[in-house]
Structures are given as C-alpha cells and as structure tokens.
mmCIF file of C-alpha atoms in Angstrom:
data_model
loop_
_atom_site.group_PDB
_atom_site.id
_atom_site.type_symbol
_atom_site.label_atom_id
_atom_site.label_comp_id
_atom_site.label_asym_id
_atom_site.label_seq_id
_atom_site.Cartn_x
_atom_site.Cartn_y
_atom_site.Cartn_z
ATOM 1 C CA MET A 1 36.383 58.736 51.835
ATOM 2 C CA TYR A 2 33.055 57.896 50.989
ATOM 3 C CA SER A 3 30.764 60.523 52.409
ATOM 4 C CA GLN A 4 33.280 63.164 51.808
ATOM 5 C CA GLY A 5 32.896 62.412 48.076
ATOM 6 C CA LEU A 6 29.458 64.073 48.206
ATOM 7 C CA ILE A 7 31.055 67.439 49.382
ATOM 8 C CA GLY A 8 30.160 69.825 46.593
ATOM 9 C CA ALA A 9 28.281 67.252 44.772
ATOM 10 C CA ASP A 10 25.885 68.798 42.354
ATOM 11 C CA GLY A 11 22.737 66.754 42.421
ATOM 12 C CA ARG A 12 20.750 69.335 40.178
ATOM 13 C CA THR A 13 19.060 67.675 37.395
ATOM 14 C CA ASP A 14 16.664 68.995 34.707
ATOM 15 C CA GLU A 15 14.553 65.972 33.589
ATOM 16 C CA ASP A 16 10.796 66.431 33.566
ATOM 17 C CA GLU A 17 8.809 65.552 36.696
ATOM 18 C CA ALA A 18 7.278 62.406 35.247
ATOM 19 C CA PHE A 19 10.734 61.021 34.512
ATOM 20 C CA LEU A 20 12.019 61.854 38.043
ATOM 21 C CA ALA A 21 8.913 60.529 39.680
ATOM 22 C CA ALA A 22 9.159 57.206 37.837
ATOM 23 C CA PHE A 23 12.780 56.907 38.770
ATOM 24 C CA GLN A 24 12.103 57.709 42.516
ATOM 25 C CA GLU A 25 9.500 55.012 42.368
ATOM 26 C CA ARG A 26 12.003 52.471 41.319
ATOM 27 C CA ILE A 27 14.273 53.689 44.095
ATOM 28 C CA ASP A 28 11.657 53.657 46.677
ATOM 29 C CA ALA A 29 10.890 50.040 45.705
ATOM 30 C CA GLU A 30 14.500 49.191 46.436
ATOM 31 C CA LEU A 31 15.028 48.206 42.753
ATOM 32 C CA LYS A 32 18.714 48.507 41.781
ATOM 33 C CA ILE A 33 19.688 50.858 39.103
ATOM 34 C CA GLU A 34 21.966 49.198 36.339
ATOM 35 C CA PRO A 35 24.427 50.834 34.042
ATOM 36 C CA ASN A 36 22.301 51.369 31.001
ATOM 37 C CA ASP A 37 19.127 52.090 32.737
ATOM 38 C CA PRO A 38 17.472 55.549 32.434
ATOM 39 C CA MET A 39 18.738 57.757 35.245
ATOM 40 C CA PRO A 40 18.616 61.491 36.136
ATOM 41 C CA GLU A 41 21.815 63.312 35.054
ATOM 42 C CA GLY A 42 22.151 64.550 38.686
ATOM 43 C CA TYR A 43 22.097 61.058 40.029
ATOM 44 C CA ARG A 44 24.764 59.989 37.537
ATOM 45 C CA LYS A 45 27.025 62.994 38.134
ATOM 46 C CA THR A 46 26.765 62.539 42.020
ATOM 47 C CA LEU A 47 27.733 58.901 41.607
ATOM 48 C CA VAL A 48 30.651 59.587 39.286
ATOM 49 C CA ARG A 49 31.898 62.130 41.790
ATOM 50 C CA GLN A 50 31.480 59.882 44.841
ATOM 51 C CA ILE A 51 32.667 56.667 43.335
ATOM 52 C CA SER A 52 35.837 58.184 41.623
ATOM 53 C CA GLN A 53 36.864 60.083 44.839
ATOM 54 C CA HIS A 54 36.280 56.791 46.782
ATOM 55 C CA ALA A 55 38.648 55.028 44.205
ATOM 56 C CA HIS A 56 41.214 57.865 44.497
ATOM 57 C CA SER A 57 41.155 57.494 48.230
ATOM 58 C CA GLU A 58 41.984 53.932 48.001
ATOM 59 C CA ILE A 59 44.883 54.586 45.610
ATOM 60 C CA ILE A 60 46.268 57.473 47.665
ATOM 61 C CA GLY A 61 45.642 55.440 50.827
ATOM 62 C CA MET A 62 48.425 53.032 49.692
ATOM 63 C CA GLN A 63 51.101 55.781 50.406
ATOM 64 C CA PRO A 64 50.850 56.250 54.192
ATOM 65 C CA GLU A 65 50.936 52.474 54.913
ATOM 66 C CA GLY A 66 53.381 51.719 52.087
ATOM 67 C CA ASN A 67 55.759 53.913 53.947
ATOM 68 C CA TRP A 68 56.165 51.171 56.592
ATOM 69 C CA ILE A 69 56.399 47.983 54.479
ATOM 70 C CA THR A 70 60.221 47.963 54.618
ATOM 71 C CA ARG A 71 60.248 48.742 58.216
ATOM 72 C CA ALA A 72 57.565 46.342 59.555
ATOM 73 C CA PRO A 73 58.853 44.741 62.750
ATOM 74 C CA THR A 74 58.456 41.153 61.837
ATOM 75 C CA LEU A 75 58.064 39.116 58.649
ATOM 76 C CA ARG A 76 54.440 38.312 59.632
ATOM 77 C CA ARG A 77 53.718 41.996 60.060
ATOM 78 C CA LYS A 78 55.349 42.747 56.824
ATOM 79 C CA ALA A 79 53.412 40.098 54.774
ATOM 80 C CA ALA A 80 50.037 41.218 56.335
ATOM 81 C CA LEU A 81 50.803 44.895 55.570
ATOM 82 C CA LEU A 82 51.920 44.158 52.005
ATOM 83 C CA ALA A 83 48.653 42.220 51.550
ATOM 84 C CA LYS A 84 46.696 45.070 52.978
ATOM 85 C CA VAL A 85 48.328 47.724 50.632
ATOM 86 C CA GLN A 86 47.649 45.377 47.792
ATOM 87 C CA ASP A 87 43.963 45.096 48.749
ATOM 88 C CA GLU A 88 43.724 48.932 48.730
ATOM 89 C CA GLY A 89 44.981 48.974 45.217
ATOM 90 C CA GLY A 90 42.445 46.338 44.279
ATOM 91 C CA HIS A 91 39.652 48.317 45.953
ATOM 92 C CA GLY A 92 40.599 51.311 43.839
ATOM 93 C CA LEU A 93 40.360 49.159 40.749
ATOM 94 C CA TYR A 94 36.884 47.809 41.597
ATOM 95 C CA LEU A 95 35.640 51.253 42.233
ATOM 96 C CA TYR A 96 37.215 52.790 39.030
ATOM 97 C CA SER A 97 35.399 49.972 37.178
ATOM 98 C CA ALA A 98 32.189 50.835 38.927
ATOM 99 C CA ALA A 99 32.495 54.442 37.933
ATOM 100 C CA GLU A 100 33.346 53.533 34.437
ATOM 101 C CA THR A 101 29.973 51.967 33.959
ATOM 102 C CA LEU A 102 28.549 55.561 34.361
ATOM 103 C CA GLY A 103 30.306 56.617 31.151
ATOM 104 C CA VAL A 104 33.452 58.401 32.676
ATOM 105 C CA SER A 105 36.736 56.996 31.342
ATOM 106 C CA ARG A 106 39.603 55.742 33.468
ATOM 107 C CA GLU A 107 41.908 58.263 31.766
ATOM 108 C CA GLU A 108 39.656 61.137 32.834
ATOM 109 C CA MET A 109 39.497 59.960 36.346
ATOM 110 C CA THR A 110 43.221 59.548 36.530
ATOM 111 C CA ASP A 111 43.825 62.988 35.043
ATOM 112 C CA GLN A 112 41.470 64.522 37.603
ATOM 113 C CA LEU A 113 43.423 62.862 40.374
ATOM 114 C CA LEU A 114 46.870 63.756 39.073
ATOM 115 C CA SER A 115 45.951 67.379 38.376
ATOM 116 C CA GLY A 116 44.512 67.819 41.872
ATOM 117 C CA ALA A 117 41.062 68.523 40.419
ATOM 118 C CA ALA A 118 39.484 65.613 42.115
ATOM 119 C CA LYS A 119 39.755 65.073 45.959
ATOM 120 C CA TYR A 120 40.298 62.039 47.966
ATOM 121 C CA SER A 121 39.769 61.348 51.656
ATOM 122 C CA SER A 122 41.281 63.954 53.999
ATOM 123 C CA ILE A 123 42.657 61.263 56.248
ATOM 124 C CA PHE A 124 45.482 60.163 53.842
ATOM 125 C CA ASN A 125 47.014 63.688 54.180
ATOM 126 C CA TYR A 126 48.274 62.785 57.622
ATOM 127 C CA PRO A 127 51.804 61.281 57.983
ATOM 128 C CA THR A 128 52.587 57.842 59.336
ATOM 129 C CA LEU A 129 55.363 58.718 61.836
ATOM 130 C CA THR A 130 55.647 55.575 63.804
ATOM 131 C CA TRP A 131 54.674 51.789 63.554
ATOM 132 C CA GLY A 132 52.034 52.677 65.960
ATOM 133 C CA ASP A 133 50.366 54.664 63.247
ATOM 134 C CA ILE A 134 49.966 51.545 61.059
ATOM 135 C CA GLY A 135 48.031 50.021 63.928
ATOM 136 C CA ALA A 136 46.005 53.098 64.394
ATOM 137 C CA ILE A 137 45.081 53.361 60.694
ATOM 138 C CA GLY A 138 43.898 49.700 60.458
ATOM 139 C CA TRP A 139 41.879 50.055 63.637
ATOM 140 C CA LEU A 140 40.562 53.651 63.293
ATOM 141 C CA VAL A 141 40.682 54.487 59.575
ATOM 142 C CA ASP A 142 39.671 51.243 58.311
ATOM 143 C CA GLY A 143 37.082 50.909 61.070
ATOM 144 C CA ALA A 144 35.634 54.337 59.998
ATOM 145 C CA ALA A 145 35.800 53.229 56.405
ATOM 146 C CA ILE A 146 33.885 49.982 57.290
ATOM 147 C CA MET A 147 31.169 52.098 59.048
ATOM 148 C CA ASN A 148 30.744 54.105 55.825
ATOM 149 C CA GLN A 149 30.866 51.169 53.431
ATOM 150 C CA ILE A 150 28.491 48.757 55.022
ATOM 151 C CA PRO A 151 25.513 50.905 54.220
ATOM 152 C CA LEU A 152 26.940 51.523 50.703
ATOM 153 C CA CYS A 153 26.582 47.816 50.082
ATOM 154 C CA ARG A 154 22.800 48.704 49.770
ATOM 155 C CA CYS A 155 23.403 51.646 47.629
ATOM 156 C CA SER A 156 20.854 51.949 44.765
ATOM 157 C CA TYR A 157 23.376 51.850 42.074
ATOM 158 C CA GLY A 158 24.199 48.115 41.394
ATOM 159 C CA PRO A 159 27.831 48.229 40.342
ATOM 160 C CA TYR A 160 28.728 50.424 43.266
ATOM 161 C CA ALA A 161 26.879 48.155 45.729
ATOM 162 C CA ARG A 162 28.587 45.111 44.350
ATOM 163 C CA ALA A 163 32.041 46.677 44.545
ATOM 164 C CA MET A 164 31.239 47.656 48.198
ATOM 165 C CA ILE A 165 30.263 43.998 49.042
ATOM 166 C CA ARG A 166 33.728 42.775 47.855
ATOM 167 C CA VAL A 167 35.529 45.655 49.610
ATOM 168 C CA CYS A 168 33.694 45.114 52.956
ATOM 169 C CA LYS A 169 34.508 41.425 52.948
ATOM 170 C CA GLU A 170 38.197 42.158 52.449
ATOM 171 C CA GLU A 171 38.301 45.247 54.879
ATOM 172 C CA SER A 172 37.613 43.402 58.026
ATOM 173 C CA PHE A 173 40.953 41.801 57.879
ATOM 174 C CA HIS A 174 42.393 45.209 57.703
ATOM 175 C CA GLN A 175 40.810 46.384 60.962
ATOM 176 C CA ARG A 176 41.644 43.288 62.786
ATOM 177 C CA GLN A 177 45.354 43.473 61.788
ATOM 178 C CA GLY A 178 45.388 47.100 62.906
ATOM 179 C CA TYR A 179 43.813 46.359 66.241
ATOM 180 C CA GLU A 180 46.138 43.449 66.704
ATOM 181 C CA ILE A 181 49.162 45.738 66.313
ATOM 182 C CA MET A 182 47.604 48.082 68.779
ATOM 183 C CA MET A 183 47.076 45.292 71.346
ATOM 184 C CA THR A 184 50.624 44.176 71.060
ATOM 185 C CA LEU A 185 51.932 47.712 71.533
ATOM 186 C CA ALA A 186 49.507 48.320 74.467
ATOM 187 C CA ARG A 187 50.665 45.103 76.303
ATOM 188 C CA GLY A 188 54.448 45.916 75.613
ATOM 189 C CA SER A 189 57.066 48.177 77.220
ATOM 190 C CA ASP A 190 56.208 51.656 78.445
ATOM 191 C CA GLU A 191 57.863 52.965 75.324
ATOM 192 C CA GLN A 192 55.457 50.806 73.254
ATOM 193 C CA LYS A 193 52.418 51.872 75.127
ATOM 194 C CA ALA A 194 53.353 55.470 74.700
ATOM 195 C CA MET A 195 53.695 54.821 70.939
ATOM 196 C CA ALA A 196 50.179 53.372 70.894
ATOM 197 C CA GLN A 197 48.806 56.267 72.821
ATOM 198 C CA ASP A 198 50.529 58.826 70.683
ATOM 199 C CA ALA A 199 49.087 57.189 67.569
ATOM 200 C CA LEU A 200 45.647 57.285 68.937
ATOM 201 C CA ASP A 201 46.041 60.946 69.852
ATOM 202 C CA ARG A 202 47.108 62.012 66.467
ATOM 203 C CA TYR A 203 44.483 59.710 64.409
ATOM 204 C CA TRP A 204 41.409 60.015 66.604
ATOM 205 C CA TRP A 205 40.166 63.448 65.407
ATOM 206 C CA PRO A 206 41.134 63.105 61.697
ATOM 207 C CA SER A 207 39.384 59.702 61.849
ATOM 208 C CA LEU A 208 36.093 61.357 63.098
ATOM 209 C CA MET A 209 36.517 63.845 60.252
ATOM 210 C CA MET A 210 36.448 61.142 57.658
ATOM 211 C CA PHE A 211 32.624 61.079 58.085
ATOM 212 C CA GLY A 212 32.448 64.680 56.792
ATOM 213 C CA PRO A 213 30.810 67.722 58.442
ATOM 214 C CA SER A 214 27.225 67.639 59.957
ATOM 215 C CA GLU A 215 24.975 68.249 57.172
ATOM 216 C CA GLY A 216 22.247 70.144 58.874
ATOM 217 C CA SER A 217 19.628 70.607 56.337
ATOM 218 C CA SER A 218 21.877 70.306 53.304
ATOM 219 C CA VAL A 219 19.918 70.001 50.117
ATOM 220 C CA HIS A 220 22.622 67.863 48.408
ATOM 221 C CA SER A 221 22.686 65.422 51.265
ATOM 222 C CA SER A 222 18.858 65.003 51.379
ATOM 223 C CA GLN A 223 18.811 64.424 47.617
ATOM 224 C CA SER A 224 21.521 61.694 48.060
ATOM 225 C CA MET A 225 19.508 60.088 50.720
ATOM 226 C CA ALA A 226 16.220 60.225 48.724
ATOM 227 C CA TRP A 227 18.102 58.401 45.871
ATOM 228 C CA LYS A 228 19.544 55.956 48.417
ATOM 229 C CA ILE A 229 23.108 56.825 47.384
ATOM 230 C CA LYS A 230 23.644 57.158 51.060
ATOM 231 C CA ARG A 231 21.502 55.704 53.827
ATOM 232 C CA PHE A 232 22.723 57.497 56.950
ATOM 233 C CA THR A 233 23.746 61.026 57.784
ATOM 234 C CA ASN A 234 27.298 61.765 58.590
ATOM 235 C CA ASP A 235 26.531 62.457 62.191
ATOM 236 C CA GLU A 236 24.802 59.140 62.536
ATOM 237 C CA LEU A 237 27.601 57.231 61.121
ATOM 238 C CA ARG A 238 30.122 59.164 63.171
ATOM 239 C CA ASP A 239 28.171 58.260 66.353
ATOM 240 C CA LYS A 240 28.075 54.567 65.450
ATOM 241 C CA PHE A 241 31.813 54.620 64.931
ATOM 242 C CA ILE A 242 32.524 56.348 68.234
ATOM 243 C CA ASN A 243 30.110 54.008 70.180
ATOM 244 C CA ALA A 244 31.942 51.001 68.595
ATOM 245 C CA THR A 245 35.406 52.353 69.139
ATOM 246 C CA VAL A 246 35.359 53.740 72.634
ATOM 247 C CA PRO A 247 35.119 50.405 74.303
ATOM 248 C CA GLN A 248 37.878 49.055 72.088
ATOM 249 C CA ALA A 249 40.172 51.775 73.315
ATOM 250 C CA LYS A 250 39.285 50.942 76.904
ATOM 251 C CA TYR A 251 40.060 47.252 76.266
ATOM 252 C CA LEU A 252 43.489 48.434 75.118
ATOM 253 C CA GLY A 253 43.915 50.713 78.279
ATOM 254 C CA LEU A 254 44.360 53.778 76.094
ATOM 255 C CA THR A 255 42.753 57.104 76.446
ATOM 256 C CA VAL A 256 40.588 58.708 73.733
ATOM 257 C CA PRO A 257 41.974 62.350 73.389
ATOM 258 C CA ASP A 258 38.632 63.982 74.038
ATOM 259 C CA PRO A 259 37.978 65.485 77.495
ATOM 260 C CA ASP A 260 34.405 66.028 76.639
ATOM 261 C CA LEU A 261 33.668 62.503 75.601
ATOM 262 C CA LYS A 262 30.734 61.292 77.765
ATOM 263 C CA TRP A 263 28.132 58.656 77.578
ATOM 264 C CA ASN A 264 24.591 60.046 77.110
ATOM 265 C CA GLU A 265 22.113 57.718 78.634
ATOM 266 C CA GLU A 266 19.211 59.363 76.929
ATOM 267 C CA ARG A 267 20.603 59.081 73.422
ATOM 268 C CA GLN A 268 22.279 55.792 74.229
ATOM 269 C CA SER A 269 25.355 57.116 72.561
ATOM 270 C CA TYR A 270 28.476 59.024 73.304
ATOM 271 C CA ASP A 271 28.612 62.900 73.183
ATOM 272 C CA HIS A 272 31.884 64.079 71.859
ATOM 273 C CA GLY A 273 33.827 67.455 71.928
ATOM 274 C CA GLU A 274 33.899 70.021 69.030
ATOM 275 C CA ILE A 275 35.642 68.749 66.046
ATOM 276 C CA ASP A 276 38.130 71.267 64.497
ATOM 277 C CA TRP A 277 36.346 71.899 61.097
ATOM 278 C CA ASP A 278 38.812 74.582 60.220
ATOM 279 C CA GLU A 279 41.482 71.921 60.245
ATOM 280 C CA PHE A 280 39.310 69.633 58.072
ATOM 281 C CA TRP A 281 38.667 72.273 55.453
ATOM 282 C CA ARG A 282 42.411 73.239 55.438
ATOM 283 C CA VAL A 283 43.310 69.566 54.704
ATOM 284 C CA VAL A 284 40.428 69.153 52.079
ATOM 285 C CA LYS A 285 41.518 72.257 50.346
ATOM 286 C CA GLY A 286 45.094 71.045 49.987
ATOM 287 C CA ASP A 287 46.829 72.388 53.088
ATOM 288 C CA GLY A 288 47.203 69.265 55.047
ATOM 289 C CA PRO A 289 50.592 67.961 56.257
ATOM 290 C CA CYS A 290 50.968 65.731 53.238
ATOM 291 C CA ASN A 291 48.804 66.857 50.459
ATOM 292 C CA ARG A 292 51.654 67.899 48.183
ATOM 293 C CA GLU A 293 53.762 64.918 48.878
ATOM 294 C CA ARG A 294 50.838 62.493 48.183
ATOM 295 C CA LEU A 295 50.098 64.123 44.845
ATOM 296 C CA ARG A 296 53.823 64.449 43.935
ATOM 297 C CA ASN A 297 54.397 60.797 44.548
ATOM 298 C CA ARG A 298 51.281 59.773 42.643
ATOM 299 C CA ASN A 299 52.431 61.965 39.605
ATOM 300 C CA ARG A 300 55.958 60.660 39.879
ATOM 301 C CA VAL A 301 54.922 57.051 39.833
ATOM 302 C CA HIS A 302 52.415 57.691 37.003
ATOM 303 C CA ASP A 303 55.219 59.212 34.850
ATOM 304 C CA GLU A 304 57.772 56.568 35.637
ATOM 305 C CA GLY A 305 55.341 53.914 34.837
ATOM 306 C CA ALA A 306 54.423 55.446 31.341
ATOM 307 C CA TRP A 307 57.003 53.253 29.452
ATOM 308 C CA VAL A 308 55.582 50.077 30.760
ATOM 309 C CA ARG A 309 51.992 51.088 29.610
ATOM 310 C CA GLU A 310 53.410 52.114 26.359
ATOM 311 C CA ALA A 311 55.467 49.018 25.808
ATOM 312 C CA ALA A 312 52.582 46.789 26.808
ATOM 313 C CA LEU A 313 50.415 48.452 24.177
ATOM 314 C CA ALA A 314 53.193 48.380 21.535
ATOM 315 C CA HIS A 315 53.701 44.614 22.165
ATOM 316 C CA ALA A 316 50.034 43.899 21.906
ATOM 317 C CA GLU A 317 49.843 45.694 18.719
ATOM 318 C CA LYS A 318 52.883 43.888 17.237
ATOM 319 C CA ARG A 319 51.494 40.581 18.134
ATOM 320 C CA ARG A 320 48.213 41.434 16.571
ATOM 321 C CA GLU A 321 49.855 42.574 13.388
ATOM 322 C CA ARG A 322 51.996 39.358 13.223
ATOM 323 C CA ALA A 323 49.040 37.212 13.888
ATOM 324 C CA GLU A 324 47.125 38.895 11.090
ATOM 325 C CA ALA A 325 50.089 38.492 8.718
ATOM 326 C CA ALA A 326 50.394 34.815 9.496
ATOM 327 C CA LYS A 327 46.703 34.318 8.804
ATOM 328 C CA ILE A 328 46.874 36.169 5.391
ATOM 329 C CA ALA A 329 50.053 33.968 4.483
ATOM 330 C CA ALA A 330 48.215 30.779 5.330
ATOM 331 C CA GLU A 331 45.152 31.681 3.190
ATOM 332 C CA MET B 1 49.956 59.167 26.662
ATOM 333 C CA THR B 2 46.516 59.436 25.201
ATOM 334 C CA GLU B 3 46.190 55.985 23.905
ATOM 335 C CA THR B 4 43.678 54.018 25.896
ATOM 336 C CA THR B 5 44.081 50.537 27.268
ATOM 337 C CA PRO B 6 41.250 48.198 26.459
ATOM 338 C CA LEU B 7 38.747 47.124 28.794
ATOM 339 C CA TRP B 8 38.029 43.449 29.640
ATOM 340 C CA GLU B 9 35.229 41.740 31.480
ATOM 341 C CA VAL B 10 36.397 39.043 34.042
ATOM 342 C CA PHE B 11 34.544 35.830 34.691
ATOM 343 C CA ILE B 12 35.553 33.492 37.410
ATOM 344 C CA ARG B 13 34.748 29.754 38.210
ATOM 345 C CA ALA B 14 34.866 29.543 41.995
ATOM 346 C CA ARG B 15 35.289 25.754 41.795
ATOM 347 C CA ASN B 16 34.657 22.900 39.338
ATOM 348 C CA GLY B 17 30.963 22.239 39.090
ATOM 349 C CA LEU B 18 30.028 25.781 39.096
ATOM 350 C CA ASN B 19 29.527 28.203 36.204
ATOM 351 C CA HIS B 20 31.988 31.002 35.354
ATOM 352 C CA LYS B 21 30.334 34.098 36.945
ATOM 353 C CA HIS B 22 31.032 37.758 36.143
ATOM 354 C CA ALA B 23 33.359 39.272 38.732
ATOM 355 C CA GLY B 24 34.139 42.758 37.295
ATOM 356 C CA SER B 25 36.268 44.397 34.727
ATOM 357 C CA LEU B 26 39.695 45.733 34.232
ATOM 358 C CA HIS B 27 42.029 47.439 31.761
ATOM 359 C CA ALA B 28 44.938 45.592 30.032
ATOM 360 C CA ALA B 29 46.875 45.881 26.895
ATOM 361 C CA ASP B 30 46.325 42.265 25.767
ATOM 362 C CA ALA B 31 44.793 38.896 26.736
ATOM 363 C CA GLU B 32 47.852 37.714 28.608
ATOM 364 C CA LEU B 33 47.978 40.817 30.718
ATOM 365 C CA ALA B 34 44.342 40.737 31.342
ATOM 366 C CA LEU B 35 44.538 37.264 32.830
ATOM 367 C CA GLN B 36 47.354 38.171 34.976
ATOM 368 C CA ALA B 37 45.755 41.353 36.225
ATOM 369 C CA ALA B 38 42.447 39.385 36.776
ATOM 370 C CA ARG B 39 44.383 36.955 38.922
ATOM 371 C CA ASP B 40 45.659 39.799 41.126
ATOM 372 C CA VAL B 41 42.533 41.817 41.237
ATOM 373 C CA TYR B 42 39.834 39.291 41.651
ATOM 374 C CA THR B 43 41.445 36.169 43.073
ATOM 375 C CA ARG B 44 43.538 37.258 46.011
ATOM 376 C CA ARG B 45 41.649 35.021 48.472
ATOM 377 C CA GLY B 46 41.147 31.707 46.696
ATOM 378 C CA GLU B 47 37.967 32.905 44.883
ATOM 379 C CA GLY B 48 38.785 31.071 41.668
ATOM 380 C CA GLN B 49 39.908 27.913 39.922
ATOM 381 C CA SER B 50 39.526 29.270 36.386
ATOM 382 C CA ILE B 51 39.385 32.667 34.760
ATOM 383 C CA TRP B 52 37.889 33.910 31.467
ATOM 384 C CA VAL B 53 38.649 37.397 30.144
ATOM 385 C CA VAL B 54 36.635 38.716 27.378
ATOM 386 C CA ARG B 55 37.065 42.182 25.618
ATOM 387 C CA SER B 56 34.185 44.156 26.657
ATOM 388 C CA SER B 57 33.863 45.615 23.185
ATOM 389 C CA ASP B 58 33.133 41.947 21.977
ATOM 390 C CA ILE B 59 30.088 41.601 24.269
ATOM 391 C CA VAL B 60 26.769 42.076 22.674
ATOM 392 C CA ALA B 61 24.275 43.177 25.167
ATOM 393 C CA SER B 62 20.243 43.461 25.016
ATOM 394 C CA ASP B 63 18.999 47.069 25.353
ATOM 395 C CA PRO B 64 17.436 47.831 28.650
ATOM 396 C CA GLN B 65 14.803 49.856 26.568
ATOM 397 C CA ASP B 66 13.787 46.617 24.979
ATOM 398 C CA LYS B 67 13.313 44.858 28.193
ATOM 399 C CA ASP B 68 9.546 44.582 28.074
ATOM 400 C CA MET B 69 9.488 43.361 24.423
ATOM 401 C CA MET B 70 12.221 40.839 25.230
ATOM 402 C CA PHE B 71 11.136 39.420 28.465
ATOM 403 C CA GLU B 72 7.528 40.368 29.287
ATOM 404 C CA PRO B 73 5.784 37.695 27.037
ATOM 405 C CA THR B 74 7.070 34.895 29.296
ATOM 406 C CA ALA B 75 5.025 36.261 32.191
ATOM 407 C CA THR B 76 1.809 35.132 30.464
ATOM 408 C CA LYS B 77 3.242 31.606 29.739
ATOM 409 C CA ILE B 78 2.576 30.109 33.097
ATOM 410 C CA TYR B 79 1.944 26.693 31.452
ATOM 411 C CA ARG B 80 5.759 26.430 31.243
ATOM 412 C CA HIS B 81 5.853 25.817 34.989
ATOM 413 C CA PRO B 82 5.070 22.515 36.733
ATOM 414 C CA THR B 83 2.553 24.132 39.057
ATOM 415 C CA PHE B 84 0.218 24.875 36.178
ATOM 416 C CA TYR B 85 -0.839 21.260 36.057
ATOM 417 C CA GLU B 86 -3.222 19.839 38.634
ATOM 418 C CA ILE B 87 -2.155 16.293 39.760
ATOM 419 C CA PRO B 88 -4.107 14.609 42.588
ATOM 420 C CA ASP B 89 -2.256 14.001 45.796
ATOM 421 C CA GLU B 90 -2.874 10.256 45.529
ATOM 422 C CA VAL B 91 -0.515 10.114 42.650
ATOM 423 C CA GLY B 92 2.304 10.972 44.806
ATOM 424 C CA ASN B 93 5.348 13.198 44.243
ATOM 425 C CA MET B 94 5.731 14.146 40.624
#
C-alpha cells in the first residue's frame, strides 16, 4: 500500500522559490500542514495520490480475507476475521476523508478505482487459497503494513498523520490474530504444518514487494522525503520488516523461502535474495493472479448498491420537503 | 449516479466529563444515517459514549490566511497570565 502509492507520483511544482523555501522551512521545523494552509501543488498532488491509493488498498484488501469469513474454522476465528475485515473498510473511510481535505471528491476517487485508473497495493492481487493464507496475511501483510504506517503517523500532512494513528492502533490486533492462526497451524498436525509453510512460501515474496522497488536516486522519492511525506526509503523499511519477521518464522518452526537469506553482522541486518521485480511490475500493471477479479467484484458491488444510495438520498429529500411543508403550514 | 452524498463532521465524547472532540468525517444521506455510520466508523472499540454529527457545510471556519490578524495580538498580552505578577514567596501558594 503506502509507499507503492508514490510510484509514478509527480511532485513537480511551479511555485516561486520564496514560496517553496517558506514551505520547506515549516516542514523542517516539524510543523504540520493542515488542509487550508498554503502548500505547493506538487505536495498536494503527491499526497492525493498516495492517500487515495492507500484507501483503495484498504477497500480492495477486504476481498481476499472476506473470502474466508464463511469458512473460518471456529466461531472465535470467524468473529475476529469479520471484525478485521470491518476494520479494513473503516481504514479506507478514514483515508478517503483525509484525501478529501485536499480538495479531491469521494466520487472522483471512487471512479478512479472502479475504472482501474488508480492503483492499489499489489499484494491484494494474490489469491487466498487456504485458511493458512488468512494467517499469513495477518502476520506478514499487516506486519508489512504496520512497518510502513508507523512512520506515516509522523507525516507532515496533519489529516493523514491523524488517520494513520487510528489505523496503527487498530492494526496491531490484525497482526496478532494472524500470527496466532499461524501458531495454531504450526503446532498442529503434519497437514496443518504444511498448510502454514505453504502460506508462508506464497506470501513471503509478495509481502517484501509491498515496500516497493529500491529507489536508488529517484527524484520523486527524495522530494517526498524532503517534504516528510515519507521518512524512510523502501529498502530501509523492507530490512526492518525482514529483521522483525525472520525470528518470528523461526519461532513457528517454519522456513523462510529464501535460500540466500543470511544475517549480515556488519550491517546488523539480514541480506536477502533477489526480488522478482518483473513479477511485481506485472501485478502492478494489471496482470497479477486476481487483478481482474478484484476490480470486477468492486464494480459489481458498487452497481448493486446503487439503489441503496439513491433510496437514502430520495428519503432524505422527502423528509426535508415534508419538514419544510409542515413548517410553512404552522406559520 | 452523479448526485453527491453530503459530508458530515463527527464529534465524539469518550466519556462523561470530557468534551466532544472531532474524530473525523464521513458521507451520509441524512442525519440518522450519519449517526449510524459514525458509530460504525469511529466507535468500534468503545471510543465513545455520545456522538454529534454536523453537516460540514454548516461549519464556519476562520481563514488560515487571517491567522496573524486573529491570534497574534494575544502574544503581547502577557498580563493575562498569572506568572506576569510578582508575589513574594512568603505569601505562599497563590
């Protein structure tokens, strides 16, 4: 989610230097930028792009997990999964609200998602084939999301930072429920252990891709860092995630599917094998295992719900008219 | 559907004794739906005892451009603060 939202972000801006310098001074002083404050157009556009794609990711992210609500193995697991999926919907709504403070409308953002013009995180284009995948998603995908989102709580844009604080508070339950599922499977029958290992095998690399490609000396990325929209590079966050996750896999008795994974004493960090960026770009550009299905579902649900939105508005309008008529009659 | 659903600001009182505090915003067709949506979106973990929803279009806000004119003068009025006044220690806590 998150840092992928900056892919292709256009931070170009044409304000004069005095304006940009004054803005940068505020950012450097760690002053938050609030909705109606003067801001460079490039800053606004970059944020609209990142926040809306982050919101889309939360909304599309409901699908892979929603797939298992009716098949959760116990009532406890089902209640937890239902609450988690509901949270993802809530997170999407906080984020859409934050983006709207930058002058983009909810309808515009919805249209961009439905038409495929806007992207969402590549990770949600992978299928959830087994119950083990629900464990792996909570543990790895939400774990990677937390790594990305904690620094966003200090993002220079106030409404985004505040939304992230709420999201992070709620997200830690998600990761714990996922890890608990993995623990149960890893301590279970041979078949259950194999299911946990298979889920890790399939979700490990896509989870690492969530942080986005190495930026090298990307101009867009350094601009986002200077504006304190992001605080760490994609590689720094990916390393943090790997370093936190590898011991957790060991505790489960599972094997991380990377033969080149090795502790680097000098860096005090794990070195990892080559990430398949061709796969990443394929998925981002629409050719992942589930891209079409995700968008088709989102469009179907949107169309099927149209009558509810229309009825609610018609009802509100009728009540308003009646209240007005009653007021006039009483005068 | 091109008709837009109105925007509402949500204020939540965490518990009695505290102010209602701005929690965020949401879209809803009318006040009743706004209240229900606010409950689902902003109070899933016992964050509230009471909710206010206000149409965003009904809020009148000061202009950030006028910030200095509005708020800067108070910076010079330090006599509004208790520490402006010198009271000898013998007098005790005041």
